[in-house]
mmCIF file of C-alpha atoms in Angstrom:
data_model
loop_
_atom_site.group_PDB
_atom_site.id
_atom_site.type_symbol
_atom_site.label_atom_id
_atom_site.label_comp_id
_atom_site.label_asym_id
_atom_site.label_seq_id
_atom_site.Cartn_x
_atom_site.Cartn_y
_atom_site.Cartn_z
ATOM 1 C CA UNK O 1 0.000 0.000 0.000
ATOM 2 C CA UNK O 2 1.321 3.523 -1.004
ATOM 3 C CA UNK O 3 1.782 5.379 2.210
ATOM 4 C CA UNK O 4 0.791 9.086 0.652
ATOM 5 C CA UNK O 5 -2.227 7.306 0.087
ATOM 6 C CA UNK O 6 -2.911 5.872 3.519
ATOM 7 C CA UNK O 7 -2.310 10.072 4.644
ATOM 8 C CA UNK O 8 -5.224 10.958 2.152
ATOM 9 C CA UNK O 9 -7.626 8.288 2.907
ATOM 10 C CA UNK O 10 -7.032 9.330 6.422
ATOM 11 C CA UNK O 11 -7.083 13.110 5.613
ATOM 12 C CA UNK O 12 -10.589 12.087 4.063
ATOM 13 C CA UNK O 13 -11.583 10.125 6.964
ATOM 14 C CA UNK O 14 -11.143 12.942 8.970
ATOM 15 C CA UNK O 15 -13.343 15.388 6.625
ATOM 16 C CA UNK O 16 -11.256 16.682 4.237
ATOM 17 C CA UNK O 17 -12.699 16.862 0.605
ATOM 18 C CA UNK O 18 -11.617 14.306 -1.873
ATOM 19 C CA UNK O 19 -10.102 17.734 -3.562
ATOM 20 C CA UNK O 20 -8.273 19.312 -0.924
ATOM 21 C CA UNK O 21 -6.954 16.030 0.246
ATOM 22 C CA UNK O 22 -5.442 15.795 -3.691
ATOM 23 C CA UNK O 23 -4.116 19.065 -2.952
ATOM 24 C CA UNK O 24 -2.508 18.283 0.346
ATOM 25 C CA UNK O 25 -0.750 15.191 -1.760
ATOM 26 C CA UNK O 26 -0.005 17.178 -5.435
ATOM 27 C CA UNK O 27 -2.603 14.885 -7.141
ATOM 28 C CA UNK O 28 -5.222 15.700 -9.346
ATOM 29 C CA UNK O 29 -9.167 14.921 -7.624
ATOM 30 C CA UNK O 30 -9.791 11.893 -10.250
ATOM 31 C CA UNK O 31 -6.177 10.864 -9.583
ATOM 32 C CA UNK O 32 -6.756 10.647 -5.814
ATOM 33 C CA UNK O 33 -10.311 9.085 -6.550
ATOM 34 C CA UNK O 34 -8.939 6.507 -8.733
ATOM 35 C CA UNK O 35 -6.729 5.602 -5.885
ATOM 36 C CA UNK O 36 -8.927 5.299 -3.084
ATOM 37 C CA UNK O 37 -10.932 2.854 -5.170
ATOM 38 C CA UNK O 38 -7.523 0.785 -5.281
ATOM 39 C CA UNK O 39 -6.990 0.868 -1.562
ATOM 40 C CA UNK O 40 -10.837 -0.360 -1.563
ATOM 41 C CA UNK O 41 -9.803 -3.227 -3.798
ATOM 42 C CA UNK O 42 -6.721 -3.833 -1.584
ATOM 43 C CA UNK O 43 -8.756 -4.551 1.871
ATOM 44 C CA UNK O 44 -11.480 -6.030 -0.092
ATOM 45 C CA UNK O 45 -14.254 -3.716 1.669
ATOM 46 C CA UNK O 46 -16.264 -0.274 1.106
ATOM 47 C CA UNK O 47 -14.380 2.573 3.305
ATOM 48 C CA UNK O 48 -16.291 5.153 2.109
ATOM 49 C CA UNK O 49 -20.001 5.775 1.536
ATOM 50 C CA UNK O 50 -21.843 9.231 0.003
ATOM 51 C CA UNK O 51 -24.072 11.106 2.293
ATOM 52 C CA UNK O 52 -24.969 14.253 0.704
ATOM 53 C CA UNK O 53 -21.965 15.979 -0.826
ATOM 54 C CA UNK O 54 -19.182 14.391 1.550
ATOM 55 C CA UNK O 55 -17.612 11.169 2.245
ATOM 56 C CA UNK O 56 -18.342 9.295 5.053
ATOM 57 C CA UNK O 57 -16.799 6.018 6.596
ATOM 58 C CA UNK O 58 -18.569 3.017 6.311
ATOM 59 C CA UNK O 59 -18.176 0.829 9.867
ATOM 60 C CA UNK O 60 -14.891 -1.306 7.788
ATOM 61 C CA UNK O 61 -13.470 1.856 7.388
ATOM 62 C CA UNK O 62 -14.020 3.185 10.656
ATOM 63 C CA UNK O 63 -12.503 -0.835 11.652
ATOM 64 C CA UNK O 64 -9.769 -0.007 9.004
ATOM 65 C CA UNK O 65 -8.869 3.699 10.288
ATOM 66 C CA UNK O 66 -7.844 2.920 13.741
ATOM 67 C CA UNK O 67 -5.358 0.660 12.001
ATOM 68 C CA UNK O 68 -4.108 3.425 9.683
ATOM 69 C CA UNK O 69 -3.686 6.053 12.531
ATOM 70 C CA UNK O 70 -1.408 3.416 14.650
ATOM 71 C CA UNK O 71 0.888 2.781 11.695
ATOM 72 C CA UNK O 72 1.232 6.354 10.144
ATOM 73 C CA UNK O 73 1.904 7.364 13.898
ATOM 74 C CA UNK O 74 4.600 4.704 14.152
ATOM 75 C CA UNK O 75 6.085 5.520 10.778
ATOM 76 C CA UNK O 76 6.125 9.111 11.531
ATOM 77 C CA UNK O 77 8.086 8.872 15.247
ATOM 78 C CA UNK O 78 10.140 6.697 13.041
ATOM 79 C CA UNK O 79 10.887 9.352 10.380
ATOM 80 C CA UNK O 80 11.391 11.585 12.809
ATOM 81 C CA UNK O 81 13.687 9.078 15.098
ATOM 82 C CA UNK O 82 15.641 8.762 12.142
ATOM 83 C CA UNK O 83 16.018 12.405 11.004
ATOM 84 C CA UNK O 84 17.179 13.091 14.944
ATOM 85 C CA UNK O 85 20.054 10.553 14.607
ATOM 86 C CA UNK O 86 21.030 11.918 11.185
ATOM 87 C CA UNK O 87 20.888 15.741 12.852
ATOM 88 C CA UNK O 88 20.638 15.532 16.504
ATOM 89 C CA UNK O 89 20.402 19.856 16.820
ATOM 90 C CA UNK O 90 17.834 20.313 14.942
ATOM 91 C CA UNK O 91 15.310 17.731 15.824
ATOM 92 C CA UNK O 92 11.516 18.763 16.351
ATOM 93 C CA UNK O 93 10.102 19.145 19.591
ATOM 94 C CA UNK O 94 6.214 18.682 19.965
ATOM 95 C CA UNK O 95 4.896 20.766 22.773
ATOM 96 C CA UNK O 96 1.889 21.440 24.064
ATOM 97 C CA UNK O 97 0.804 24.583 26.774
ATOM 98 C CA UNK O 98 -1.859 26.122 28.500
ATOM 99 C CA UNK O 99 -2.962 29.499 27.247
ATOM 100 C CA UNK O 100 -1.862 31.612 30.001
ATOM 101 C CA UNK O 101 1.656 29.973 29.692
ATOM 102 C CA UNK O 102 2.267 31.382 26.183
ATOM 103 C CA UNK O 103 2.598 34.991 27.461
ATOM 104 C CA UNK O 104 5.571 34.373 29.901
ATOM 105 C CA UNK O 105 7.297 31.239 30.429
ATOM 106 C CA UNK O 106 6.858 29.542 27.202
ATOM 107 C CA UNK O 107 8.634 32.401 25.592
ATOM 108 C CA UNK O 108 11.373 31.877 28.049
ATOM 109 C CA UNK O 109 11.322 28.692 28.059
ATOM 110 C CA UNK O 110 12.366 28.429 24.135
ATOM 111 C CA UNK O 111 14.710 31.050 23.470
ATOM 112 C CA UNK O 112 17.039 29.771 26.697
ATOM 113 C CA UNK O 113 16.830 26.092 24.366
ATOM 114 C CA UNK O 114 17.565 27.914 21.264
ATOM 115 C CA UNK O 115 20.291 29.536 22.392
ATOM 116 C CA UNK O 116 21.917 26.110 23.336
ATOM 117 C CA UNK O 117 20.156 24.400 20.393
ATOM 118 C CA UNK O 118 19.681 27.061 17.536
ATOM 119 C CA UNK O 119 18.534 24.473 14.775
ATOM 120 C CA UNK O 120 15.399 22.792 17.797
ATOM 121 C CA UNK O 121 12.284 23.396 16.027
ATOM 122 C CA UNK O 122 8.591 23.550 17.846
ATOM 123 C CA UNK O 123 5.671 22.093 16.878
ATOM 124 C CA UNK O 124 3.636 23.868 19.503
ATOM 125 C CA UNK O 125 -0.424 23.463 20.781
ATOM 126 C CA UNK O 126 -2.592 25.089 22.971
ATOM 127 C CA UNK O 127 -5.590 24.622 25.000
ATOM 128 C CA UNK O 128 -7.688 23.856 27.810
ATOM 129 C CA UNK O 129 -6.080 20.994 30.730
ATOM 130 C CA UNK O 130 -8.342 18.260 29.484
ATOM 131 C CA UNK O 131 -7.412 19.223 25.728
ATOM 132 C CA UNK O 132 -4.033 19.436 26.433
ATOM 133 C CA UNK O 133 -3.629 15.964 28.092
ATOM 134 C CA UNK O 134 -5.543 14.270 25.375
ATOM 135 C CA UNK O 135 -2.707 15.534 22.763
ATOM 136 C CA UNK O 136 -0.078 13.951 25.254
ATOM 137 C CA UNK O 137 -2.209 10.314 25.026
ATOM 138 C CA UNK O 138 -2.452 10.130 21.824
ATOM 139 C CA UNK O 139 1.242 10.694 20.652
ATOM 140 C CA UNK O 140 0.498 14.106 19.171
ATOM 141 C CA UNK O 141 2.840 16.202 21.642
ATOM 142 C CA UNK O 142 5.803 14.708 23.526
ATOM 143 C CA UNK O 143 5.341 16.913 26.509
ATOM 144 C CA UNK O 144 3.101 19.297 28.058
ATOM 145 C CA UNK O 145 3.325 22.636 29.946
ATOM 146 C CA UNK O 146 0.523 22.633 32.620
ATOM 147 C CA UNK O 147 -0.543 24.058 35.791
ATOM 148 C CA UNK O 148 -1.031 21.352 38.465
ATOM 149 C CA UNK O 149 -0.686 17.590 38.110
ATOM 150 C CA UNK O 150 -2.904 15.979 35.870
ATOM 151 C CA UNK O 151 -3.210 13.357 38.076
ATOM 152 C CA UNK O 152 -3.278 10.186 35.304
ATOM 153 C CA UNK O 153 -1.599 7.133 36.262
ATOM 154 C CA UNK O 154 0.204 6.904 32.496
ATOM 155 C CA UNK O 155 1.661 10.287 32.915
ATOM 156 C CA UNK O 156 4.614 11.922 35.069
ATOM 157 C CA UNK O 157 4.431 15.210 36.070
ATOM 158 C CA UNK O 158 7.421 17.031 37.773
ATOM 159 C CA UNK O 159 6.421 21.165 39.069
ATOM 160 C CA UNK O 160 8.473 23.530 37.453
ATOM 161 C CA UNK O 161 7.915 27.037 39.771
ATOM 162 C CA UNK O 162 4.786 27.562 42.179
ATOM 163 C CA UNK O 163 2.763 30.638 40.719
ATOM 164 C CA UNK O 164 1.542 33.522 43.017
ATOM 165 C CA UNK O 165 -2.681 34.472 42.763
ATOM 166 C CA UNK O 166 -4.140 37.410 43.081
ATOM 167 C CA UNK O 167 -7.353 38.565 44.186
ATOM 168 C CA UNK O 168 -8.364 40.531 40.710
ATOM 169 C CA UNK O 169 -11.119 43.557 41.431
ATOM 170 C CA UNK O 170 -11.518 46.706 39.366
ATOM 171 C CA UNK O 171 -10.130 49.859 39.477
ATOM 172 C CA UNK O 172 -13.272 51.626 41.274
ATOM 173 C CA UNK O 173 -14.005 48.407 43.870
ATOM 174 C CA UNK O 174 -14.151 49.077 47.562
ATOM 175 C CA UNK O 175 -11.251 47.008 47.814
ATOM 176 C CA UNK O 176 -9.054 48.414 45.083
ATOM 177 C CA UNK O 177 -6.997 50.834 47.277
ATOM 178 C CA UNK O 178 -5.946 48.417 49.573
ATOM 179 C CA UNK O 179 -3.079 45.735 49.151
ATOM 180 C CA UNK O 180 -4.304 43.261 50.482
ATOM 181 C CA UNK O 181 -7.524 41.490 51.274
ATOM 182 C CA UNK O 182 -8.590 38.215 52.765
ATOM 183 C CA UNK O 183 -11.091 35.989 50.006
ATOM 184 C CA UNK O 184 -13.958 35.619 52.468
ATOM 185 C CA UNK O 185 -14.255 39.880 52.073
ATOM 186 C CA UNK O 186 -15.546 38.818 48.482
ATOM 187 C CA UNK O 187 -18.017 35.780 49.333
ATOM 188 C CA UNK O 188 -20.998 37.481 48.245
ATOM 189 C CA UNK O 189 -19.557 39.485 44.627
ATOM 190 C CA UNK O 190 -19.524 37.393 41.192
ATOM 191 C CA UNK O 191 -16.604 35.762 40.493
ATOM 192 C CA UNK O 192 -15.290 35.823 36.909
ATOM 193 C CA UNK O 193 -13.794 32.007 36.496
ATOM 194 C CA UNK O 194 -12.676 30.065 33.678
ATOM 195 C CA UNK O 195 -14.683 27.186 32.776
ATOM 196 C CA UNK O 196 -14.919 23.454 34.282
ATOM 197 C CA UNK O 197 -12.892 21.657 32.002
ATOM 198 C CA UNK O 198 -9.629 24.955 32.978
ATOM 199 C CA UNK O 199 -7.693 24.034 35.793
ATOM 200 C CA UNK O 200 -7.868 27.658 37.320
ATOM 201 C CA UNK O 201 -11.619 26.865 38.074
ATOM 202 C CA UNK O 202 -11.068 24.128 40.319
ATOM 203 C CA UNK O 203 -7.850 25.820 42.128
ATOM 204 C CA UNK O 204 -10.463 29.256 42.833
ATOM 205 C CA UNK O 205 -13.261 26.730 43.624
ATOM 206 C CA UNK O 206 -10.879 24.934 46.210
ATOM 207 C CA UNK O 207 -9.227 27.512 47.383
ATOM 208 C CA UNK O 208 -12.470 29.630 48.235
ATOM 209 C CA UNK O 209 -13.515 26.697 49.962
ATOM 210 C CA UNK O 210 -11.163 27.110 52.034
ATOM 211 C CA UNK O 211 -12.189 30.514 52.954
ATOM 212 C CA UNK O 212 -15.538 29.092 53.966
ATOM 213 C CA UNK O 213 -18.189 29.688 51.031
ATOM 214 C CA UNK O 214 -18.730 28.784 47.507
ATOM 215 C CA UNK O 215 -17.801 31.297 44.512
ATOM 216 C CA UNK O 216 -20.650 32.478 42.583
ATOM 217 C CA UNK O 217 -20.070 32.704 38.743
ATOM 218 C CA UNK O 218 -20.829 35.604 37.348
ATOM 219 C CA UNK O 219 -18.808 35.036 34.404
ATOM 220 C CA UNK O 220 -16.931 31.596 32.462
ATOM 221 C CA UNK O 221 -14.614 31.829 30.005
ATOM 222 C CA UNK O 222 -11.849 30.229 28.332
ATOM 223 C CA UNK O 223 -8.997 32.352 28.599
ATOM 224 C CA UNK O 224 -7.027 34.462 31.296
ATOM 225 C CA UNK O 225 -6.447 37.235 29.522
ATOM 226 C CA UNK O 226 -10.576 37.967 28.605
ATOM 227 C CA UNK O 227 -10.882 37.324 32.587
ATOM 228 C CA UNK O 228 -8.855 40.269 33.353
ATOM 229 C CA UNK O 229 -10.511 42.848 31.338
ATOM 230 C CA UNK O 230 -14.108 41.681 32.556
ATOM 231 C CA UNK O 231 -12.917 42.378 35.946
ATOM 232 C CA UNK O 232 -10.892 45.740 34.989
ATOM 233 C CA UNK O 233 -14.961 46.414 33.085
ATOM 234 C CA UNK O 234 -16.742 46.123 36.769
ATOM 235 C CA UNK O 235 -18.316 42.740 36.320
ATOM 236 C CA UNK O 236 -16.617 40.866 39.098
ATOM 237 C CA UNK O 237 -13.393 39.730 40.966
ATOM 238 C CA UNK O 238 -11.583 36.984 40.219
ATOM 239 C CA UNK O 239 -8.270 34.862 41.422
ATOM 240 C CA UNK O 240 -5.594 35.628 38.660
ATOM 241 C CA UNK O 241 -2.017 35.452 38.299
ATOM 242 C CA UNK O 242 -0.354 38.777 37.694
ATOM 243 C CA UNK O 243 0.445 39.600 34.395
ATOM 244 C CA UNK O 244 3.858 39.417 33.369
ATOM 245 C CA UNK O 245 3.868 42.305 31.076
ATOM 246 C CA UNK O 246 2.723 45.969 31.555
ATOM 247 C CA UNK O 247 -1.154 46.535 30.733
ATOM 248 C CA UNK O 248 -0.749 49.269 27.257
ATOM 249 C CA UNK O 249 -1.220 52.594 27.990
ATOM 250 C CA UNK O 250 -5.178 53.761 28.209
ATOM 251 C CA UNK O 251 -6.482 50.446 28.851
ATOM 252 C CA UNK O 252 -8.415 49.816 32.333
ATOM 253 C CA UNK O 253 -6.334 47.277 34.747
ATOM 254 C CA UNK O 254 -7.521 45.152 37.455
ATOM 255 C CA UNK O 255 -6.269 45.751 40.835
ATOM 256 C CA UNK O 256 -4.417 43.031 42.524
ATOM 257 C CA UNK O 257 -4.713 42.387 46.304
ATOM 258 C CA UNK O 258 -2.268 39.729 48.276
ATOM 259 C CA UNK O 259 -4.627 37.258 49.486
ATOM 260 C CA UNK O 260 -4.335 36.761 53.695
ATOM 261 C CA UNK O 261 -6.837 34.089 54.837
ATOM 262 C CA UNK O 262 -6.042 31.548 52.873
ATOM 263 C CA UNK O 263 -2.560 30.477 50.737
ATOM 264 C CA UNK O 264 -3.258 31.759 47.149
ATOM 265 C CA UNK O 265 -0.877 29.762 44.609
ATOM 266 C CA UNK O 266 -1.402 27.049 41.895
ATOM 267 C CA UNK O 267 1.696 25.405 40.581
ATOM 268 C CA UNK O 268 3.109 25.023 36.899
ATOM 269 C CA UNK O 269 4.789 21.961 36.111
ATOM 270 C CA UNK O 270 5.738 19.762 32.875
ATOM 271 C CA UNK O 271 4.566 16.159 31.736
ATOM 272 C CA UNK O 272 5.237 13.351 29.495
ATOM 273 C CA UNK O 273 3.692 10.368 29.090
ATOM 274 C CA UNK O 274 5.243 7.652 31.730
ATOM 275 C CA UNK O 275 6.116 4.609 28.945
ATOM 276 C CA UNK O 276 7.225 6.444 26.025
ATOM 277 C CA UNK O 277 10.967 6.702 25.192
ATOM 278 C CA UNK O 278 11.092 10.197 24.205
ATOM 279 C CA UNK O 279 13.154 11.639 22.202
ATOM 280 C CA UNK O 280 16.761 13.036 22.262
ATOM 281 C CA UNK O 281 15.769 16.671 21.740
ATOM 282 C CA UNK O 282 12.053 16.139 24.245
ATOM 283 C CA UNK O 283 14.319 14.902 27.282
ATOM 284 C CA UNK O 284 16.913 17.998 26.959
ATOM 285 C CA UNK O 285 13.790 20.061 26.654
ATOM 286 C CA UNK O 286 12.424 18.292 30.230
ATOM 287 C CA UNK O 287 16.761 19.109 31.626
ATOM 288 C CA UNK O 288 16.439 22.559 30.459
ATOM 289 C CA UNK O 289 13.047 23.616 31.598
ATOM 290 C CA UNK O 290 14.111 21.891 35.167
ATOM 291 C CA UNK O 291 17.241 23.816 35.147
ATOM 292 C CA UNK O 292 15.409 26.970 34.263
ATOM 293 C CA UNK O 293 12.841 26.842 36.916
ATOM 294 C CA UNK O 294 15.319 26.239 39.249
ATOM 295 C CA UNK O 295 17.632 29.181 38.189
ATOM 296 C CA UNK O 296 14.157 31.064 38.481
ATOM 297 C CA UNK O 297 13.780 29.860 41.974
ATOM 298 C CA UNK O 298 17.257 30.812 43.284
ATOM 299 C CA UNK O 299 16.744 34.192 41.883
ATOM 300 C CA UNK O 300 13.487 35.042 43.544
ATOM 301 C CA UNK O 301 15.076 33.974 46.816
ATOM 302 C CA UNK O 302 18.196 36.361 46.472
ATOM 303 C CA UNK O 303 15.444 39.018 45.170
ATOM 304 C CA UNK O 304 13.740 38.288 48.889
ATOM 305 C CA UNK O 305 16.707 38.098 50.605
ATOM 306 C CA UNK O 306 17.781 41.469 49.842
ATOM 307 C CA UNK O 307 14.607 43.077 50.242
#
């Protein structure tokens, strides 16, 4: 079986047109066509079946897919296995992050590599916790910047720093001249939270707990950054991180109060899946980030010392 075909019955498989699947592969439509029918001929079963204007699988293709995905995915790690022997510095390095990493660490965290490795390429995802680890089960990133341990028994996890949070109210709040607050002074406002599936939720859920009521959500979203500016707006408080760059000039701000009652913190950490023989390049990504959290660390408590 022709392996570019095996990528185009799979790129169809996974609802791509017949026609932009013959792009993807520099064939002509009928050219493609004429080989799917082959691959047909060569399990001896229907993969496809016409509903409406699109290809769908029939259940042996569906049976036959699952197949397909395990030995592209093996051929692949083996191209690339390969291609890291040949060129060990400029090997690719799957990653995946949560969204509030990409602003700060992240970016730190790859131009320290680069400057060791200057050929290390990124193949690079975001997303939610529960998207994130799905992309580190199923082979598609080698590791995975998080906050908190994912807590699944085919995974390690080791924590990188332990990230400061803020109680987040705006500018004009009761609160806002003051630095610091204790949580229970905000049982009964809206809280602005991400949504269940975002690890922040369940860290300001716990930790509010803790400070003896239950948050009320007055807003859910999906990133950090559109939590800050509904706060700076009026609509609630929330428990943020600080941001690690300066808010542009003209735009409103949250104020951010050190939390007293209760111990305000979520950590960040890194993960790979437990079995899986990573890669040259992954595993000096895991040494690095270690050793860069650590320098982090060390700095912080020099920065206290002397203060």
């Amino acid at each position: 079986m022709d392996v570019q075909v095996l990528r185009s019955f799979r790129a169809v498989a996974e609802g791509a047109t017949v026609t932009q699947a013959a792009a993807e592969a520099h064939l002509t439509q009928p050219a493609l066509s004429r080989a799917l029918r082959r691959l047909e001929r060569e399990v001896g079963a229907e993969l496809f079946q016409q509903v409406g204007r699109v290809l769908r699988l029939t259940p042996a293709g569906q049976v036959f897919k699952e197949h397909v995905d395990d030995v592209l995915d093996r051929l692949d790690h083996g191209l690339r296995a390969v291609r890291e022997t040949v060129s060990p510095e400029s090997g690719l390095i799957p990653l995946a992050f949560l969204h509030s990493l990409g602003t700060w660490l992240l970016p730190s965290l790859i131009t320290g590599y680069r400057e060791r490795f200057p050929l290390a390429r990124f193949e690079l995802r975001q997303g939610s916790e529960a998207v994130l680890l799905r992309t580190l089960l199923d082979g598609t990133a080698d590791l995975l910047l998080t906050a908190e341990d994912p807590g699944h028994a085919l995974v390690t996890w080791r924590r990188l720093l332990v990230e400061p949070l803020w109680l987040a109210v705006p500018p004009g709040h009761r609160l806002a001249q003051r630095r610091r607050a204790r949580l229970a002074e905000v049982a009964d406002e809206p809280f602005i939270m991400l949504r269940h599936e975002q690890g922040l939720r369940a860290v300001t859920e716990a930790l509010c707990r803790r400070s003896g009521f239950t948050p009320r959500a007055g807003f859910e979203g999906d990133e950090v950054a559109t939590l800050r500016g509904l706060v700076a707006a009026g609509l609630g408080v929330s428990l943020l991180p600080r941001p690690h760059s300066a808010t542009p000039a003209g735009r409103r701000a949250p104020r951010y109060l050190q939390v007293t009652d209760v111990e305000t913190t979520r950590d960040i950490g890194i993960a790979w899946l437990t079995s899986r023989a990573l890669p040259a390049n992954s595993r000096r990504f895991i040494d690095h980030a270690l050793d860069h959290a650590a320098a982090v660390a060390e700095q912080e408590h020099v920065s206290a010392q002397e203060q």
